[in-house]
CSV table of C-alpha atoms in Angstrom, one decimal:
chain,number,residue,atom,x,y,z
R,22,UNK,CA,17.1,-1.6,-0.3
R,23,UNK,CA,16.6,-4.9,1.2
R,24,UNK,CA,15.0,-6.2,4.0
R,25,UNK,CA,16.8,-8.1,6.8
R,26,UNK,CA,15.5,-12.1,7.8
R,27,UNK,CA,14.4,-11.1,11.2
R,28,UNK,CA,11.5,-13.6,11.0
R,29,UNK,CA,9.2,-10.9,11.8
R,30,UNK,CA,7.5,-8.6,9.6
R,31,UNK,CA,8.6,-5.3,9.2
R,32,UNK,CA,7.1,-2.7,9.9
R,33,UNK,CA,6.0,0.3,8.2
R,34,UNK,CA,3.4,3.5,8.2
R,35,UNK,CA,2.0,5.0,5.5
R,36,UNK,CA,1.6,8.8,5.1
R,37,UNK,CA,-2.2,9.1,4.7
R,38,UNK,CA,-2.4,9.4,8.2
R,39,UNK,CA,-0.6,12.7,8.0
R,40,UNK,CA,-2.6,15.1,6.3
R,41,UNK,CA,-1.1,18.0,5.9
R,42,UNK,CA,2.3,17.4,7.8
R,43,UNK,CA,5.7,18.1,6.6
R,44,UNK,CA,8.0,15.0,5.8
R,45,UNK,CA,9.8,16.3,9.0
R,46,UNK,CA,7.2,15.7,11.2
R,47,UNK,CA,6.7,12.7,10.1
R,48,UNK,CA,10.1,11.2,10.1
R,49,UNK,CA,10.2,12.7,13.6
R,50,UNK,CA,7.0,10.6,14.7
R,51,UNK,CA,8.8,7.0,13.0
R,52,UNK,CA,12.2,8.3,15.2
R,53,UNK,CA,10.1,8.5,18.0
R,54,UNK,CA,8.3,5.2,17.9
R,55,UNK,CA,11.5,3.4,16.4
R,56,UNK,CA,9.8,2.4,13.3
R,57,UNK,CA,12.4,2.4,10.3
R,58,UNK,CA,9.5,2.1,6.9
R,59,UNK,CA,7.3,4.7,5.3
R,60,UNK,CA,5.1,4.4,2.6
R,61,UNK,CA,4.4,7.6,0.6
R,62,UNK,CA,0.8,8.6,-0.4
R,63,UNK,CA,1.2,9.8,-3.9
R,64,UNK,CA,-1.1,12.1,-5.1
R,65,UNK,CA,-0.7,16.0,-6.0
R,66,UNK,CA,0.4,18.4,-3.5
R,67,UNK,CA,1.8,15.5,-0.8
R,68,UNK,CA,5.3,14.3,0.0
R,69,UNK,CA,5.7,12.4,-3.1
R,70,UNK,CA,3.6,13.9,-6.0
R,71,UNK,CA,3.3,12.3,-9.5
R,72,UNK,CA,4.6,15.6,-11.5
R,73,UNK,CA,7.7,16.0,-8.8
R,74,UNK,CA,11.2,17.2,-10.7
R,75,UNK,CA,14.4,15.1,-10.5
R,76,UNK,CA,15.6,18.0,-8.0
R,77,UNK,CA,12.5,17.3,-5.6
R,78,UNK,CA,13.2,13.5,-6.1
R,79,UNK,CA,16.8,13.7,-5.4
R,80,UNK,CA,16.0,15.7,-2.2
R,81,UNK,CA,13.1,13.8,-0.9
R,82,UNK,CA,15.1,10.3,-1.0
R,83,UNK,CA,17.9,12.1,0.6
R,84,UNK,CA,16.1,13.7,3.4
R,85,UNK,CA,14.5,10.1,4.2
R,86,UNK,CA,18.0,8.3,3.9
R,87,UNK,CA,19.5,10.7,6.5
R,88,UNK,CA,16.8,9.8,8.8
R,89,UNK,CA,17.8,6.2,8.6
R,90,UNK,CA,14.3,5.4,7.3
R,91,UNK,CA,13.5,3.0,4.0
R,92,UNK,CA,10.7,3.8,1.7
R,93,UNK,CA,8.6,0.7,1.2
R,94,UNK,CA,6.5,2.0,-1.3
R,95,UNK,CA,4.3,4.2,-3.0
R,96,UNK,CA,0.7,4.3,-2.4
R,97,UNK,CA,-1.1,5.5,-6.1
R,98,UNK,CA,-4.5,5.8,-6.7
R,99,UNK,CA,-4.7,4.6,-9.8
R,100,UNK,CA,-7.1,2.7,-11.2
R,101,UNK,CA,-6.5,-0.9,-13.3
R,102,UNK,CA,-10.0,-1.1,-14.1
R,103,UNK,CA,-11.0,2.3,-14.7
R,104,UNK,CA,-13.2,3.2,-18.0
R,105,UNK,CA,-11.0,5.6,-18.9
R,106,UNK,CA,-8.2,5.0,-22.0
R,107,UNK,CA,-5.8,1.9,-21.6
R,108,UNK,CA,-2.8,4.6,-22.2
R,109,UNK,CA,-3.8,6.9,-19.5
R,110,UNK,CA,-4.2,4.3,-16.8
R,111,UNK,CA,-0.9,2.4,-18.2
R,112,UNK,CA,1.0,5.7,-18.7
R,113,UNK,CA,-0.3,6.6,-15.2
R,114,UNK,CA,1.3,3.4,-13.3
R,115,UNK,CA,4.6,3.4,-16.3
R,116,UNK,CA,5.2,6.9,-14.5
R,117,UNK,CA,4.4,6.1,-10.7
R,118,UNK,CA,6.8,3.2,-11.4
R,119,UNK,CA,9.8,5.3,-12.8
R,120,UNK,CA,9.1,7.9,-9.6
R,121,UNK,CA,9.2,4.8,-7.2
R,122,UNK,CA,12.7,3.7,-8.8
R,123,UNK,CA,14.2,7.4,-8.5
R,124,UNK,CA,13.0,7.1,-4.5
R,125,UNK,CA,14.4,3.9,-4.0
R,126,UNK,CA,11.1,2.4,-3.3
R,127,UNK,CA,10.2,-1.1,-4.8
R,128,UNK,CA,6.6,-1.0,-5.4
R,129,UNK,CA,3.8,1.0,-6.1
R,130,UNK,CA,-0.3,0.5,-4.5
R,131,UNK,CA,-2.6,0.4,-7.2
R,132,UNK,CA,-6.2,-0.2,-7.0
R,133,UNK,CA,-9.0,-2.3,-9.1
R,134,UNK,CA,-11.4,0.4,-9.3
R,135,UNK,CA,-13.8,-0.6,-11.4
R,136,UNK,CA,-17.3,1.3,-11.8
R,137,UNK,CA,-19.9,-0.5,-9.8
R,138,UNK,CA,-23.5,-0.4,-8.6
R,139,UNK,CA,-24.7,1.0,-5.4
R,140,UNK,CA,-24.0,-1.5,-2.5
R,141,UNK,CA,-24.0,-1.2,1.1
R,142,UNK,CA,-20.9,-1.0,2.8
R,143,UNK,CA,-20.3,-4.7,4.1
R,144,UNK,CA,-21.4,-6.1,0.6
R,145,UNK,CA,-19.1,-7.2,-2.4
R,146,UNK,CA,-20.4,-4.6,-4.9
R,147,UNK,CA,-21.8,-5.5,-8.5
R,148,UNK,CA,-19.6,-3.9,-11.2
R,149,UNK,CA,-21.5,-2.4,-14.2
R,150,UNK,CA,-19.4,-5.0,-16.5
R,151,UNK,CA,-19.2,-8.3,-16.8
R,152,UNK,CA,-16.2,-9.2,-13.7
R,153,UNK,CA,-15.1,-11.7,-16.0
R,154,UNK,CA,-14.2,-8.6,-18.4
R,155,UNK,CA,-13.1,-6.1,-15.8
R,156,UNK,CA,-10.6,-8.5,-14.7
R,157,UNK,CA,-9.1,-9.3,-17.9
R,158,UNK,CA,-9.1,-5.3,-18.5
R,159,UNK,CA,-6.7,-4.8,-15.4
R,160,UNK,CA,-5.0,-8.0,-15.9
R,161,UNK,CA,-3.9,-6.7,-19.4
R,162,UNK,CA,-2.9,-3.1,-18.5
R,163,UNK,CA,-0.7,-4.6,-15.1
R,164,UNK,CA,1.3,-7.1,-18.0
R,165,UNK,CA,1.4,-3.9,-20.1
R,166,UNK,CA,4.2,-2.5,-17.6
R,167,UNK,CA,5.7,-5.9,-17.2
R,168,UNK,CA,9.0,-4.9,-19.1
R,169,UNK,CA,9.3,-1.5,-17.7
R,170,UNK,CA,8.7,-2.8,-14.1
R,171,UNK,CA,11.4,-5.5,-14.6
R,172,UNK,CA,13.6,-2.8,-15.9
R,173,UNK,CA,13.4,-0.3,-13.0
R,174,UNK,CA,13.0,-3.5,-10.4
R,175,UNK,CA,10.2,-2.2,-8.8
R,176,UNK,CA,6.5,-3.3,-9.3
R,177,UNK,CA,2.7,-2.7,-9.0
R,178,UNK,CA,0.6,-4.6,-5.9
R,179,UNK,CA,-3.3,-4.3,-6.3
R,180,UNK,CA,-4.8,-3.9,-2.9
R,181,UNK,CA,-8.3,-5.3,-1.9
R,182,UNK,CA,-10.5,-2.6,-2.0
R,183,UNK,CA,-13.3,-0.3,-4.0
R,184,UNK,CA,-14.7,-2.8,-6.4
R,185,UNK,CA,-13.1,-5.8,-5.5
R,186,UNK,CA,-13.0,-5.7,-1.9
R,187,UNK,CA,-12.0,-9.6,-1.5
R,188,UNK,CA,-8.5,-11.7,-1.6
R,189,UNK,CA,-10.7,-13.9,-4.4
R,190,UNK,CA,-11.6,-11.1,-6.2
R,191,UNK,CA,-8.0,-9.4,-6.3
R,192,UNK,CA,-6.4,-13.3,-7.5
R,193,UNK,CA,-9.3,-13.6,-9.9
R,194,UNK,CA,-7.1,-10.6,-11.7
R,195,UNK,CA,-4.0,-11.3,-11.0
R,196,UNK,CA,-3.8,-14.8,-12.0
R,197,UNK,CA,-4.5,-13.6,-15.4
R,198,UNK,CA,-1.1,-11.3,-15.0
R,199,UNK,CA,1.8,-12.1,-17.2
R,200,UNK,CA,5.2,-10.6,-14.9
R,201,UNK,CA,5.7,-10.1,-11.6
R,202,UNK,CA,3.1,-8.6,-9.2
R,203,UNK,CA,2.2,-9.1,-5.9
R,204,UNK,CA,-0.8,-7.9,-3.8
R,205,UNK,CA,-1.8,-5.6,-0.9
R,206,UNK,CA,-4.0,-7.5,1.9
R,207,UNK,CA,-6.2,-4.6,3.6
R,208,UNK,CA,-7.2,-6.0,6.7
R,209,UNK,CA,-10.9,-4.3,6.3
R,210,UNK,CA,-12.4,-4.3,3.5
R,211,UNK,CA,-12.1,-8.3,2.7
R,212,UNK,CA,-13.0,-8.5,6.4
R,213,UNK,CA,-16.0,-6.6,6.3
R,214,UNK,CA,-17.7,-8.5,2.9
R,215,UNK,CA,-17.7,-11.4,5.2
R,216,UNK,CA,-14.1,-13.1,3.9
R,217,UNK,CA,-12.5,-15.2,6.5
R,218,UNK,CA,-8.7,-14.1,7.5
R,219,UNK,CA,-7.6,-18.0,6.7
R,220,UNK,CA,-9.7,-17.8,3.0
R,221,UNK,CA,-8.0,-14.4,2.4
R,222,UNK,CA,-4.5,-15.4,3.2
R,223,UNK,CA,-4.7,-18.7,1.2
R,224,UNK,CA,-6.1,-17.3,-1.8
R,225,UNK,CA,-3.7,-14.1,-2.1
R,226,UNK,CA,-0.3,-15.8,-0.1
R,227,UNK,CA,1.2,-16.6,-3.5
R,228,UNK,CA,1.5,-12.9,-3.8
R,229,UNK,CA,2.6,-11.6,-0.6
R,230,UNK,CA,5.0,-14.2,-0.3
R,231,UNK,CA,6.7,-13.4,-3.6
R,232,UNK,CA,9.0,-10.5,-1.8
R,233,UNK,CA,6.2,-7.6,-3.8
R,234,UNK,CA,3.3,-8.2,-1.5
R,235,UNK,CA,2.3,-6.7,2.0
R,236,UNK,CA,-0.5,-6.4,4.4
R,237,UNK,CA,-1.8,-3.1,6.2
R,238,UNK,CA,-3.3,-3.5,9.9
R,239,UNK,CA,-6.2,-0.7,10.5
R,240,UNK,CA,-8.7,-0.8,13.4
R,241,UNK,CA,-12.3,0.9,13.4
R,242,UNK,CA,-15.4,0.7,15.1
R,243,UNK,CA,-17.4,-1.2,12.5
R,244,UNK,CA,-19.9,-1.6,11.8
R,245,UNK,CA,-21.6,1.5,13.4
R,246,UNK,CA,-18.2,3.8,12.5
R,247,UNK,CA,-15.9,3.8,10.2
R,248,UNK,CA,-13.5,6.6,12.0
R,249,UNK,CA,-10.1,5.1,12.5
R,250,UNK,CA,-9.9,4.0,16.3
R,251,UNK,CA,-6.3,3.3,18.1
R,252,UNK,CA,-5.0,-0.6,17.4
R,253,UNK,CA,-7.3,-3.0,19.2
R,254,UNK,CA,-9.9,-1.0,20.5
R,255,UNK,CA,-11.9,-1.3,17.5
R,256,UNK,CA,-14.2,-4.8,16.3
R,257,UNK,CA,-11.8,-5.7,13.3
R,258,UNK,CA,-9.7,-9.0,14.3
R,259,UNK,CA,-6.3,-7.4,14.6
R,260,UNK,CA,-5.1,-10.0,17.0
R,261,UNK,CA,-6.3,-12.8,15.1
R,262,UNK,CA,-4.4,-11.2,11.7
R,263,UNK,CA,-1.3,-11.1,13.7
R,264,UNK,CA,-1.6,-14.7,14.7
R,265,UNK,CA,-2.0,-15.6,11.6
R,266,UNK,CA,0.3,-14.3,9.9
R,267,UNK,CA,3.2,-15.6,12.6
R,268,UNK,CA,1.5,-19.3,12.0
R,269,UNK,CA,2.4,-18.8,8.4
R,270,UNK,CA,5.7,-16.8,9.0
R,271,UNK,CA,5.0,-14.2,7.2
R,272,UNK,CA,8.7,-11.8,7.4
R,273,UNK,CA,6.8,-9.2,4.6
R,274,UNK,CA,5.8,-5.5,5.3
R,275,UNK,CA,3.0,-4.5,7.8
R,276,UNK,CA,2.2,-1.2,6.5
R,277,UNK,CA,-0.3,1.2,9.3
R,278,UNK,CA,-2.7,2.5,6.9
R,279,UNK,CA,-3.9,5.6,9.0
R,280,UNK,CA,-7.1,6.7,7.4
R,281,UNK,CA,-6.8,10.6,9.1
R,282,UNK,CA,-7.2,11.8,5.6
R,283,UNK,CA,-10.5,10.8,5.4
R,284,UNK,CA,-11.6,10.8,8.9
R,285,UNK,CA,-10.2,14.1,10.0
R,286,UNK,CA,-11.5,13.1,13.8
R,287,UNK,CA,-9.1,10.3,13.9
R,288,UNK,CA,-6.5,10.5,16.4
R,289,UNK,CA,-2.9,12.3,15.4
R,290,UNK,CA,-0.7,9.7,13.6
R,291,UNK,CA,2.0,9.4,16.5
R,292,UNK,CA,-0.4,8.6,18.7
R,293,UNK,CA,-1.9,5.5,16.4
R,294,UNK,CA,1.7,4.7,15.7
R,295,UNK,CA,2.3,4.3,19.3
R,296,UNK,CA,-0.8,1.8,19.4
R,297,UNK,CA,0.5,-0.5,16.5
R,298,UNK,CA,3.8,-0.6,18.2
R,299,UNK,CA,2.8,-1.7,21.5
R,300,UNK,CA,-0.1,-4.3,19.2
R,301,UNK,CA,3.3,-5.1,17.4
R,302,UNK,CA,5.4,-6.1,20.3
R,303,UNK,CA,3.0,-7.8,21.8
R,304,UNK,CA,2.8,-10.5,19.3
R,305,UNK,CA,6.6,-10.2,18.0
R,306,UNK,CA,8.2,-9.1,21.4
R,307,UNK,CA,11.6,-9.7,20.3
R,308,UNK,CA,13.7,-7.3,18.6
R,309,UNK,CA,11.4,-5.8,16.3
R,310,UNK,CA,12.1,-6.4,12.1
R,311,UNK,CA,15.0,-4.0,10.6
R,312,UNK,CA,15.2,-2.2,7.3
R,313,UNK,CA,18.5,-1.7,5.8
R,314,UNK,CA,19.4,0.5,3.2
R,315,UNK,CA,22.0,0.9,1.1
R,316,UNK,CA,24.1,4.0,2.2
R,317,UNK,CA,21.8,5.3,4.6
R,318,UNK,CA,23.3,8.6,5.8
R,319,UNK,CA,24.4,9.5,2.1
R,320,UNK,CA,23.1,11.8,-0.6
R,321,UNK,CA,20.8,10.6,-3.3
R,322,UNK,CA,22.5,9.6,-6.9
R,323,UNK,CA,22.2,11.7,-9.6
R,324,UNK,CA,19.0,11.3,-11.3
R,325,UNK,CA,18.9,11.3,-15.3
R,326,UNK,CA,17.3,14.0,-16.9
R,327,UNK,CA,14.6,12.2,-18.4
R,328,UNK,CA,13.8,8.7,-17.9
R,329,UNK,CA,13.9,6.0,-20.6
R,330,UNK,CA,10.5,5.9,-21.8
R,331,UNK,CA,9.0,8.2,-19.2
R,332,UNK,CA,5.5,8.8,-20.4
R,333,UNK,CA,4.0,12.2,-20.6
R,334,UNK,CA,2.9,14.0,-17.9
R,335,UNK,CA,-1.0,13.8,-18.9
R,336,UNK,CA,-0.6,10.6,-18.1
R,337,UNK,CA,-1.3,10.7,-15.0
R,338,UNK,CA,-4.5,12.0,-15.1
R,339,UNK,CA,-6.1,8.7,-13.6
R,340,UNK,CA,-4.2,9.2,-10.0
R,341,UNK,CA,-7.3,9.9,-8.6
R,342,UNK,CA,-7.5,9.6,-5.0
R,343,UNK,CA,-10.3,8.0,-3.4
R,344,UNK,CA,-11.1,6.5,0.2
């Protein structure tokens, strides 16, 4: 899979904002709406799970190739800077990444994730170690799967979020990273600590420019509510974001993160799908961004028995989902 120079981004949705439907529905809703990405929330009993069998792999990336849509990535919930063991957290992301090559998808959402202190919600929290020595901690487990991510082509992005909710928090790891890596620029949460769109975009471009990267747009009623609300009628700066990123030509994904998992009164996801798209065309009205894949329309390949160095399934005991 590659993505086409439209000079646009391209745009994508994620499946956390489809709790409980069928892949059908969902492909059905992207049909609809004429939107040709999908990021998969992996976790256990969704679309894409982390214990799925090369049979369910095989048939998932089929079934989204004959829909004509490309999956952009998998969205994990796995830590980098969890307390638990440096092989469960690193077998963890080792086994999203071999599940992300099998789908065709080229990168896997991780998270920071380190424990913290109490905070409110629209301050940067105060981790109960030393940041200096969290960061290294994820920094060294993301170059741990530096050879296997070359390998398979396909690679981790830590989003801002949970403990390190700003674009200078997220670099302050990954510019310890030795490999490739990009980031995942949440347009909330750096938002919400009181980061500037400008300072977030100059401190994290080097790695959402570097083809791994991408940004989500989200829209809410802060600060009073958190429950999702349709594109623009909410308080974050969505139409600022877009302007932004078309003054710096950003042509990378723009994932709809759809928080209906968490906030069950959220509207259905066509409906907030219909919303980006019309916030989408409004500030890219030409022909919106294409995904091409590779033999779309033709049946998954053969998937090997066991991967080359596939780690063992209680490895994955760290994809822990979290809001």
């Amino acid at each position: 899979m590659h993505y086409l120079p439209e000079g646009r981004p391209v745009l994508t949705v994620s499946t956390l904002g489809a709790p409980g439907e069928g892949l059908g529905t969902v492909l059905g809703w992207l049909a609809e709406h004429g939107v040709a990405g999908v990021e998969l929330r992996l976790a256990p009993g969704q679309i894409a799970a982390p214990a799925m069998t090369r049979q369910d792999r095989a048939r998932l990336r089929s079934e989204v190739a004959d829909a004509g849509v490309a999956i952009t990535g998998l969205a994990s919930y796995i830590r980098m800077a969890d307390a638990a063991p440096d092989e469960l957290v690193v077998g963890a992301l080792e086994a999203a990444l071999f599940l992300a090559a099998d789908l065709g998808a080229p990168t896997v959402r991780v998270f920071p994730g380190a424990p913290t202190e109490p905070a409110e919600y629209q301050q940067v929290p105060v981790t109960t170690t030393a940041r200096n020595e969290v960061n290294a901690l994820a920094a060294g487990r993301l170059t741990a799967v530096g050879r296997v991510a070359e390998e398979l082509d396909v690679f981790p992005a830590l989003e801002t979020h949970d403990s390190h909710p700003r674009g200078e928090d997220i670099a302050a790891i990954l510019g310890q990273v030795e490999g490739r890596v990009g980031a995942v620029w949440d347009l909330m949460h750096p938002w919400r600590v009181g980061e500037s769109l400008e300072d977030t975009w100059n401190i994290l471009a080097p790695w959402l420019t570097n083809g791994l990267g991408s940004v989500q747009v989200k829209d809410a009623g802060l600060p009073e509510s958190r429950t999702p609300v349709t594109i623009g009628d909410g308080t974050l700066p969505v139409d600022g974001f877009a302007q932004l990123l078309k003054d710096r030509g950003y042509t990378g994904l723009l994932c709809l993160e759809w928080e209906k998992a968490w906030h069950p009164d959220a509207v259905r996801l066509d409906a907030a799908i219909a919303s980006t798209r019309a916030w989408y065309l409004r500030h890219w009205p030409d022909r919106p961004a294409v995904v091409e894949q590779a033999a779309v329309g033709q049946p998954a390949p053969d998937l090997p028995a066991v991967s080359p160095g596939e780690p063992p399934v209680s490895a994955q005991e760290t994809v822990v989902e979290t809001p």
